[in-house]
Structures are given as C-alpha cells and as structure tokens.
Amino acid sequence: MRSVDEQLARALAAAVRPAPVRVAISEAQGLLCAEEVVAERALPGFDQAAVDGYAVRSVDTQAAGEEPVQLPVVGEIAAGSRQPRRLQPGQAVRIATGAPLPTLADAVLPTGFTDGHHAKVTVHQPVPSAGYVRRTGEDVQTGDVAVRRGAVIGSAQVGLLAAVGRSKVLVYPRPRVSIISVGDELVDIDRTPGQGQVYDVNSYALSAAARDAGAEVNRVGILESDPKRLREVVESRLLLSEIVVIAGGVGGELAEEVRSAIQDLGEVDMTRVAMHPGSVQGFGRLGPDAVPTFLLPGNPMSALVVFEVMVRPLIRAAQGKRNPHRRVVTARLLSPITSTKDRRGFLRGQLLRDESNGEYLVQPLGLSGSHLLASLAEANCLVLVDEETTEIPVGEQVQVSFLAQRG
C-alpha cells in the first residue's frame, strides 16, 4: 500500500503550468502575473491636491500661527482641469481633491484651516511645505515595477495596473480540468432514477471543487461503460486539458473496462493508498502531452476527499502557487474519534474558535462511512489522523486542514 505522501509527490511531479496569455485586466483577477509590469509613467502623474481647500505658498501661511492671515482668492481649479495656472506670492486658489497644483504653490490649505470664503480667505492655521499634496511619482516612479512576476492579481493589483495605464497583462491562465463520471447506474439530475440507478453527483461536485481550486472546468458528464466511447472521449479531452479526472471505475469489472479503454493512451497506475476514505485510486500521464489523469472512487464522499488531497494541490501547483496546500492548524477535539489502522484518516469536522483565548476547537461530524456525503456538506475542515493512530479522546490536540470558508 503506497503512502499518501508518495502518491501526492507523484501527482505534483506532473504539474505543468499552462503557457502565459495576455488578457484584459478585468479578466486577470485571481491569476498569477507572468511579467514584470514596469510603469511607463509616474503615479501620480502630477502634483495634485490631497484634500479640498486652497492652493498656497506655505510661507504665506506661517504667520497664521500667531494671528489670522487673509489671502485673496484668485480663482478655482477643479479635478481634471487641463488649464495651467500660476500662483503669485500672497495669493490663494480654491482647489478640489485631485486637481493639479498651480505653479509656485507648494501646499494645500485644508478648508478646515480657514473660514471657507471664496473672495478672501482667512487662514487660522499654517500649513507646512508639501502639506496635503500628492507629489509626482510618490506612489510609483517611471521605471518602477508596479506588479511583479508571480504576484497574485487581486483587486489592488487590478487597480494599480489601471492606474499605470495598462489595459492588458500577461498571466498564467487557469489550468483546464475535464471531469468525467463513469457508470451504467448513473443518470443526470434532470431525470428520475429508475430501479438501481442513482444521480450523477460526482461530475457536479468535482467540477465545483475544481473551480474552487482555481481551474477552468469542463464537466463532460456521464459515460457508460463502453470502452470505445470512453477512449474517444478521454482522448479528445487530453488535447484540451491540463488535468483529466475520471470518477468511478477504480474497482471490480468496471475498473478493468476503464483500464482497457485507456491503456494505449499511456500508463495509469492503479493502486491502494494508505488513506481513508478513498484508498483505491489511480494516477497516470496520458496522451502525447503526458496529461496528468486521475481515477477516483465512484462514491462521492471518497471522490471529494481524494480530490481534496491529490487533485487540488496539483491544480494549485499548475497555477504556480508557491504553497499548493491548504492551511493546517492545531485544534482541540470536542468529541472522540476513531480512525482506520495503517491509513491516514481525513475525517470531516467543523472548526470553531474559542473567543476567550483564540484556541481552535474541532467538532467531528457524522459517521465514518465513506459513502456519507451530508456531513461533508456541513464540514469546514478535515481532521488529519496519522497512520499509527486509531483512537483519539476528547480534549486531545489534532491537526486540522481548512476547507472552503463560509461567508
């Protein structure tokens, strides 16, 4: 029986990052930047007011520290103004936030420092040189790297790209993942199952899990155990995918049919992995591009856990994530748990936080059956139990891996 770490290492060794593509910045969120974005202009591009007030020479306000000073207001500059203005000594110009400073002005006097009049303003408080002014290039200088290669593009990075005038950016695209469900007993959710039939849960659940991991997903849906048809579909998806996931067909006669259908596309290693649930699984690299291909158990609970442990890290690695794994914390058990001997346990749990001391607490959920899906829907973590441990009592510390967080 292969260890979890060995099987995962095999999968991660197959990670291939898709070639970079140039996309509109509105489509880049969540992707990794594939270039050094160098600013071709300064940000801000000109000296501008940081607040509404009056553009002044700071020296003309210094006496206001002892008694009020009056300055004539000789005009007004709105944000977006393109008309150059020049300030004379002893004058003030009303100015809006973001508007360009007139020549000779070195400060902005906030309205709150004055009586707010339009013709002649009374200054009650002096302002220092450069006070309330956004200086040219104080955020980004021409030639600075605005967004670095390998940075995750979030809302701030999108804003900075827009601020330096970039409408497109080179990124590593989301890896394409194809999800296939195999089984003669499966029907789609828009049909009523007959005797012995069940809904196709896997193609929907695994597609959602792949999207959550950051993939671009193609849900192929259900394939019956027809080797010729299965081979045709898998072969076609290998040309359009960085990762292929086939749910079902890892045990019994169906497993033999699946293997025979894809055996000439490459080698898939069917094995037992020392984990519970989901010990029986397969992995290989198929097609001329050696596309990583996973064979997962047919029952949805096991399939989702194997996906979480094996497939999700590969998707994250293919995106170029420095750490493709979920965050792991230590938590105190609120109920006892049991685990299968000689297998690493991945047990459903609900992670809580003790507000009094910040300690993590975890409540195990549901029974241990690998077919039980409802408890996974309630879980926000997996309790990790090592291979040597079969029982852990209440109050003990355990390792817990985060799942997707609820809002």
PDB file of C-alpha atoms in Angstrom, residues 67-253:
ATOM      1  CA  GLU A  67      -2.947  85.587  14.352  1.00  0.00           C
ATOM      2  CA  PRO A  68      -5.246  85.036  11.339  1.00  0.00           C
ATOM      3  CA  VAL A  69      -3.873  85.775   7.872  1.00  0.00           C
ATOM      4  CA  GLN A  70      -6.000  86.872   4.928  1.00  0.00           C
ATOM      5  CA  LEU A  71      -5.216  85.874   1.339  1.00  0.00           C
ATOM      6  CA  PRO A  72      -7.109  86.926  -1.808  1.00  0.00           C
ATOM      7  CA  VAL A  73      -8.666  84.008  -3.694  1.00  0.00           C
ATOM      8  CA  VAL A  74      -7.833  84.490  -7.385  1.00  0.00           C
ATOM      9  CA  GLY A  75      -9.529  81.522  -8.980  1.00  0.00           C
ATOM     10  CA  GLU A  76     -10.601  77.905  -8.740  1.00  0.00           C
ATOM     11  CA  ILE A  77      -9.152  74.653 -10.065  1.00  0.00           C
ATOM     12  CA  ALA A  78     -11.422  71.622 -10.458  1.00  0.00           C
ATOM     13  CA  ALA A  79     -10.314  67.981 -10.656  1.00  0.00           C
ATOM     14  CA  GLY A  80      -9.475  67.192 -14.266  1.00  0.00           C
ATOM     15  CA  SER A  81      -8.573  70.789 -15.112  1.00  0.00           C
ATOM     16  CA  ARG A  82      -6.142  70.995 -18.036  1.00  0.00           C
ATOM     17  CA  GLN A  83      -5.614  74.763 -17.999  1.00  0.00           C
ATOM     18  CA  PRO A  84      -2.242  75.740 -16.473  1.00  0.00           C
ATOM     19  CA  ARG A  85      -2.420  78.245 -13.620  1.00  0.00           C
ATOM     20  CA  ARG A  86       0.262  80.317 -11.904  1.00  0.00           C
ATOM     21  CA  LEU A  87       0.049  81.457  -8.311  1.00  0.00           C
ATOM     22  CA  GLN A  88       1.539  84.801  -7.275  1.00  0.00           C
ATOM     23  CA  PRO A  89       3.022  85.444  -3.822  1.00  0.00           C
ATOM     24  CA  GLY A  90       0.376  86.277  -1.227  1.00  0.00           C
ATOM     25  CA  GLN A  91      -2.479  84.633  -3.207  1.00  0.00           C
ATOM     26  CA  ALA A  92      -4.651  81.532  -2.858  1.00  0.00           C
ATOM     27  CA  VAL A  93      -6.586  79.435  -5.370  1.00  0.00           C
ATOM     28  CA  ARG A  94      -9.536  77.243  -4.428  1.00  0.00           C
ATOM     29  CA  ILE A  95      -8.720  73.663  -5.380  1.00  0.00           C
ATOM     30  CA  ALA A  96     -10.537  70.320  -5.407  1.00  0.00           C
ATOM     31  CA  THR A  97      -9.104  66.976  -4.337  1.00  0.00           C
ATOM     32  CA  GLY A  98      -7.088  65.504  -7.197  1.00  0.00           C
ATOM     33  CA  ALA A  99      -6.754  68.789  -9.086  1.00  0.00           C
ATOM     34  CA  PRO A 100      -3.289  69.856 -10.346  1.00  0.00           C
ATOM     35  CA  LEU A 101      -1.439  72.428  -8.257  1.00  0.00           C
ATOM     36  CA  PRO A 102      -0.745  75.784  -9.902  1.00  0.00           C
ATOM     37  CA  THR A 103       2.843  76.848 -10.477  1.00  0.00           C
ATOM     38  CA  LEU A 104       4.597  78.188  -7.337  1.00  0.00           C
ATOM     39  CA  ALA A 105       2.076  76.523  -4.985  1.00  0.00           C
ATOM     40  CA  ASP A 106       3.795  74.066  -2.663  1.00  0.00           C
ATOM     41  CA  ALA A 107       0.956  73.219  -0.275  1.00  0.00           C
ATOM     42  CA  VAL A 108      -2.795  72.859   0.041  1.00  0.00           C
ATOM     43  CA  LEU A 109      -4.553  74.593   2.898  1.00  0.00           C
ATOM     44  CA  PRO A 110      -7.488  72.383   4.018  1.00  0.00           C
ATOM     45  CA  THR A 111     -10.827  74.188   4.151  1.00  0.00           C
ATOM     46  CA  GLY A 112     -10.987  73.405   7.873  1.00  0.00           C
ATOM     47  CA  PHE A 113      -7.938  75.596   8.471  1.00  0.00           C
ATOM     48  CA  THR A 114      -9.857  78.626   7.116  1.00  0.00           C
ATOM     49  CA  ASP A 115     -13.194  80.432   7.167  1.00  0.00           C
ATOM     50  CA  GLY A 116     -14.001  78.938   3.753  1.00  0.00           C
ATOM     51  CA  HIS A 117     -14.687  82.231   1.954  1.00  0.00           C
ATOM     52  CA  HIS A 118     -14.427  82.492  -1.820  1.00  0.00           C
ATOM     53  CA  ALA A 119     -13.151  86.042  -2.413  1.00  0.00           C
ATOM     54  CA  LYS A 120     -10.766  86.480   0.506  1.00  0.00           C
ATOM     55  CA  VAL A 121      -9.923  83.577   2.763  1.00  0.00           C
ATOM     56  CA  THR A 122      -8.946  83.921   6.412  1.00  0.00           C
ATOM     57  CA  VAL A 123      -6.280  81.444   7.429  1.00  0.00           C
ATOM     58  CA  HIS A 124      -6.424  80.267  11.064  1.00  0.00           C
ATOM     59  CA  GLN A 125      -3.695  77.624  10.936  1.00  0.00           C
ATOM     60  CA  PRO A 126      -0.450  77.442   8.927  1.00  0.00           C
ATOM     61  CA  VAL A 127       0.384  74.596   6.576  1.00  0.00           C
ATOM     62  CA  PRO A 128       3.919  73.199   6.013  1.00  0.00           C
ATOM     63  CA  SER A 129       5.602  72.908   2.647  1.00  0.00           C
ATOM     64  CA  ALA A 130       4.265  69.847   0.751  1.00  0.00           C
ATOM     65  CA  GLY A 131       1.382  69.653   3.203  1.00  0.00           C
ATOM     66  CA  TYR A 132      -1.724  67.918   1.796  1.00  0.00           C
ATOM     67  CA  VAL A 133      -0.066  67.474  -1.588  1.00  0.00           C
ATOM     68  CA  ARG A 134       0.317  64.229  -3.545  1.00  0.00           C
ATOM     69  CA  ARG A 135       3.742  64.610  -5.144  1.00  0.00           C
ATOM     70  CA  THR A 136       4.517  63.398  -8.654  1.00  0.00           C
ATOM     71  CA  GLY A 137       5.690  59.787  -8.500  1.00  0.00           C
ATOM     72  CA  GLU A 138       5.350  59.385  -4.746  1.00  0.00           C
ATOM     73  CA  ASP A 139       3.387  56.162  -5.324  1.00  0.00           C
ATOM     74  CA  VAL A 140       5.179  54.800  -8.406  1.00  0.00           C
ATOM     75  CA  GLN A 141       8.110  56.312 -10.290  1.00  0.00           C
ATOM     76  CA  THR A 142       8.615  55.901 -14.031  1.00  0.00           C
ATOM     77  CA  GLY A 143      10.551  52.659 -14.499  1.00  0.00           C
ATOM     78  CA  ASP A 144       9.385  51.126 -11.212  1.00  0.00           C
ATOM     79  CA  VAL A 145       7.939  47.603 -11.221  1.00  0.00           C
ATOM     80  CA  ALA A 146       4.256  48.123 -10.495  1.00  0.00           C
ATOM     81  CA  VAL A 147       3.252  44.424 -10.403  1.00  0.00           C
ATOM     82  CA  ARG A 148       5.883  41.707 -10.092  1.00  0.00           C
ATOM     83  CA  ARG A 149       6.025  38.411 -11.952  1.00  0.00           C
ATOM     84  CA  GLY A 150       4.445  35.709  -9.811  1.00  0.00           C
ATOM     85  CA  ALA A 151       2.191  38.089  -7.882  1.00  0.00           C
ATOM     86  CA  VAL A 152      -1.428  37.037  -7.473  1.00  0.00           C
ATOM     87  CA  ILE A 153      -3.566  39.632  -9.211  1.00  0.00           C
ATOM     88  CA  GLY A 154      -6.228  40.837  -6.793  1.00  0.00           C
ATOM     89  CA  SER A 155      -8.341  43.966  -6.678  1.00  0.00           C
ATOM     90  CA  ALA A 156      -5.399  46.169  -5.606  1.00  0.00           C
ATOM     91  CA  GLN A 157      -3.214  44.864  -8.444  1.00  0.00           C
ATOM     92  CA  VAL A 158      -6.019  45.414 -10.975  1.00  0.00           C
ATOM     93  CA  GLY A 159      -6.348  48.960  -9.677  1.00  0.00           C
ATOM     94  CA  LEU A 160      -2.606  49.571  -9.924  1.00  0.00           C
ATOM     95  CA  LEU A 161      -2.496  48.199 -13.471  1.00  0.00           C
ATOM     96  CA  ALA A 162      -5.276  50.595 -14.431  1.00  0.00           C
ATOM     97  CA  ALA A 163      -3.505  53.460 -12.640  1.00  0.00           C
ATOM     98  CA  VAL A 164      -0.331  52.981 -14.692  1.00  0.00           C
ATOM     99  CA  GLY A 165      -2.323  52.738 -17.911  1.00  0.00           C
ATOM    100  CA  ARG A 166      -2.215  49.000 -18.584  1.00  0.00           C
ATOM    101  CA  SER A 167      -5.367  47.597 -20.189  1.00  0.00           C
ATOM    102  CA  LYS A 168      -3.913  44.082 -20.601  1.00  0.00           C
ATOM    103  CA  VAL A 169      -1.447  41.949 -18.667  1.00  0.00           C
ATOM    104  CA  LEU A 170       0.404  38.686 -19.271  1.00  0.00           C
ATOM    105  CA  VAL A 171      -0.831  35.989 -16.872  1.00  0.00           C
ATOM    106  CA  TYR A 172      -0.634  32.268 -16.286  1.00  0.00           C
ATOM    107  CA  PRO A 173      -4.129  31.027 -17.204  1.00  0.00           C
ATOM    108  CA  ARG A 174      -6.231  28.717 -15.098  1.00  0.00           C
ATOM    109  CA  PRO A 175      -5.382  25.075 -15.792  1.00  0.00           C
ATOM    110  CA  ARG A 176      -8.113  23.349 -17.778  1.00  0.00           C
ATOM    111  CA  VAL A 177      -9.645  20.386 -15.960  1.00  0.00           C
ATOM    112  CA  SER A 178     -12.042  17.876 -17.528  1.00  0.00           C
ATOM    113  CA  ILE A 179     -14.374  15.916 -15.216  1.00  0.00           C
ATOM    114  CA  ILE A 180     -15.869  12.611 -16.368  1.00  0.00           C
ATOM    115  CA  SER A 181     -18.255  10.301 -14.476  1.00  0.00           C
ATOM    116  CA  VAL A 182     -18.305   6.624 -15.438  1.00  0.00           C
ATOM    117  CA  GLY A 183     -21.043   4.176 -14.515  1.00  0.00           C
ATOM    118  CA  ASP A 184     -24.038   2.396 -16.037  1.00  0.00           C
ATOM    119  CA  GLU A 185     -26.041   3.173 -12.884  1.00  0.00           C
ATOM    120  CA  LEU A 186     -25.761   6.950 -13.262  1.00  0.00           C
ATOM    121  CA  VAL A 187     -28.457   9.318 -14.510  1.00  0.00           C
ATOM    122  CA  ASP A 188     -28.302  13.096 -14.821  1.00  0.00           C
ATOM    123  CA  ILE A 189     -30.137  15.223 -12.291  1.00  0.00           C
ATOM    124  CA  ASP A 190     -32.852  16.262 -14.759  1.00  0.00           C
ATOM    125  CA  ARG A 191     -34.073  12.641 -14.981  1.00  0.00           C
ATOM    126  CA  THR A 192     -35.826  10.385 -12.472  1.00  0.00           C
ATOM    127  CA  PRO A 193     -33.648   7.441 -11.395  1.00  0.00           C
ATOM    128  CA  GLY A 194     -35.062   4.013 -12.164  1.00  0.00           C
ATOM    129  CA  GLN A 195     -34.573   0.843 -10.168  1.00  0.00           C
ATOM    130  CA  GLY A 196     -30.890   0.530  -9.224  1.00  0.00           C
ATOM    131  CA  GLN A 197     -29.979   3.936 -10.641  1.00  0.00           C
ATOM    132  CA  VAL A 198     -28.530   6.958  -8.826  1.00  0.00           C
ATOM    133  CA  TYR A 199     -27.958  10.587  -9.697  1.00  0.00           C
ATOM    134  CA  ASP A 200     -24.599  11.612 -11.092  1.00  0.00           C
ATOM    135  CA  VAL A 201     -23.206  13.506  -8.119  1.00  0.00           C
ATOM    136  CA  ASN A 202     -19.529  13.312  -8.938  1.00  0.00           C
ATOM    137  CA  SER A 203     -19.361  15.335 -12.133  1.00  0.00           C
ATOM    138  CA  TYR A 204     -21.147  18.242 -10.427  1.00  0.00           C
ATOM    139  CA  ALA A 205     -19.353  18.050  -7.077  1.00  0.00           C
ATOM    140  CA  LEU A 206     -15.888  17.571  -8.554  1.00  0.00           C
ATOM    141  CA  SER A 207     -16.448  20.352 -11.085  1.00  0.00           C
ATOM    142  CA  ALA A 208     -17.332  22.687  -8.227  1.00  0.00           C
ATOM    143  CA  ALA A 209     -14.235  21.569  -6.308  1.00  0.00           C
ATOM    144  CA  ALA A 210     -12.033  22.194  -9.350  1.00  0.00           C
ATOM    145  CA  ARG A 211     -13.452  25.693  -9.819  1.00  0.00           C
ATOM    146  CA  ASP A 212     -12.886  26.392  -6.148  1.00  0.00           C
ATOM    147  CA  ALA A 213      -9.246  25.375  -6.643  1.00  0.00           C
ATOM    148  CA  GLY A 214      -8.938  27.892  -9.468  1.00  0.00           C
ATOM    149  CA  ALA A 215      -9.372  25.707 -12.558  1.00  0.00           C
ATOM    150  CA  GLU A 216     -11.243  26.287 -15.785  1.00  0.00           C
ATOM    151  CA  VAL A 217     -13.615  23.317 -15.783  1.00  0.00           C
ATOM    152  CA  ASN A 218     -15.237  21.229 -18.479  1.00  0.00           C
ATOM    153  CA  ARG A 219     -17.873  18.936 -16.969  1.00  0.00           C
ATOM    154  CA  VAL A 220     -18.098  16.150 -19.535  1.00  0.00           C
ATOM    155  CA  GLY A 221     -20.816  14.389 -17.537  1.00  0.00           C
ATOM    156  CA  ILE A 222     -21.789  10.710 -17.644  1.00  0.00           C
ATOM    157  CA  LEU A 223     -20.178   7.986 -19.741  1.00  0.00           C
ATOM    158  CA  GLU A 224     -21.457   4.421 -19.715  1.00  0.00           C
ATOM    159  CA  SER A 225     -19.005   1.531 -19.557  1.00  0.00           C
ATOM    160  CA  ASP A 226     -18.428   1.430 -23.305  1.00  0.00           C
ATOM    161  CA  PRO A 227     -14.638   1.136 -23.771  1.00  0.00           C
ATOM    162  CA  LYS A 228     -14.642   2.543 -27.303  1.00  0.00           C
ATOM    163  CA  ARG A 229     -16.711   5.589 -26.372  1.00  0.00           C
ATOM    164  CA  LEU A 230     -14.725   6.143 -23.182  1.00  0.00           C
ATOM    165  CA  ARG A 231     -11.458   6.057 -25.096  1.00  0.00           C
ATOM    166  CA  GLU A 232     -12.736   8.540 -27.681  1.00  0.00           C
ATOM    167  CA  VAL A 233     -13.885  10.997 -25.021  1.00  0.00           C
ATOM    168  CA  VAL A 234     -10.745  10.734 -22.895  1.00  0.00           C
ATOM    169  CA  GLU A 235      -8.524  11.102 -25.959  1.00  0.00           C
ATOM    170  CA  SER A 236     -10.388  14.230 -27.052  1.00  0.00           C
ATOM    171  CA  ARG A 237     -10.203  15.776 -23.556  1.00  0.00           C
ATOM    172  CA  LEU A 238      -6.453  15.119 -23.335  1.00  0.00           C
ATOM    173  CA  LEU A 239      -5.980  17.563 -26.213  1.00  0.00           C
ATOM    174  CA  LEU A 240      -7.875  20.298 -24.371  1.00  0.00           C
ATOM    175  CA  SER A 241      -6.920  19.773 -20.731  1.00  0.00           C
ATOM    176  CA  GLU A 242      -4.024  20.142 -18.354  1.00  0.00           C
ATOM    177  CA  ILE A 243      -5.693  17.650 -15.963  1.00  0.00           C
ATOM    178  CA  VAL A 244      -8.310  14.915 -16.519  1.00  0.00           C
ATOM    179  CA  VAL A 245     -10.370  13.418 -13.680  1.00  0.00           C
ATOM    180  CA  ILE A 246     -12.401  10.218 -14.156  1.00  0.00           C
ATOM    181  CA  ALA A 247     -14.742   9.377 -11.275  1.00  0.00           C
ATOM    182  CA  GLY A 248     -15.826   5.725 -10.973  1.00  0.00           C
ATOM    183  CA  GLY A 249     -14.240   2.616 -12.329  1.00  0.00           C
ATOM    184  CA  VAL A 250     -11.488   2.008  -9.785  1.00  0.00           C
ATOM    185  CA  GLY A 251     -12.824  -1.322  -8.556  1.00  0.00           C
ATOM    186  CA  GLY A 252     -14.367  -4.501  -9.948  1.00  0.00           C
ATOM    187  CA  GLU A 253     -15.173  -5.243 -13.574  1.00  0.00           C
TER     188      GLU A 253
END
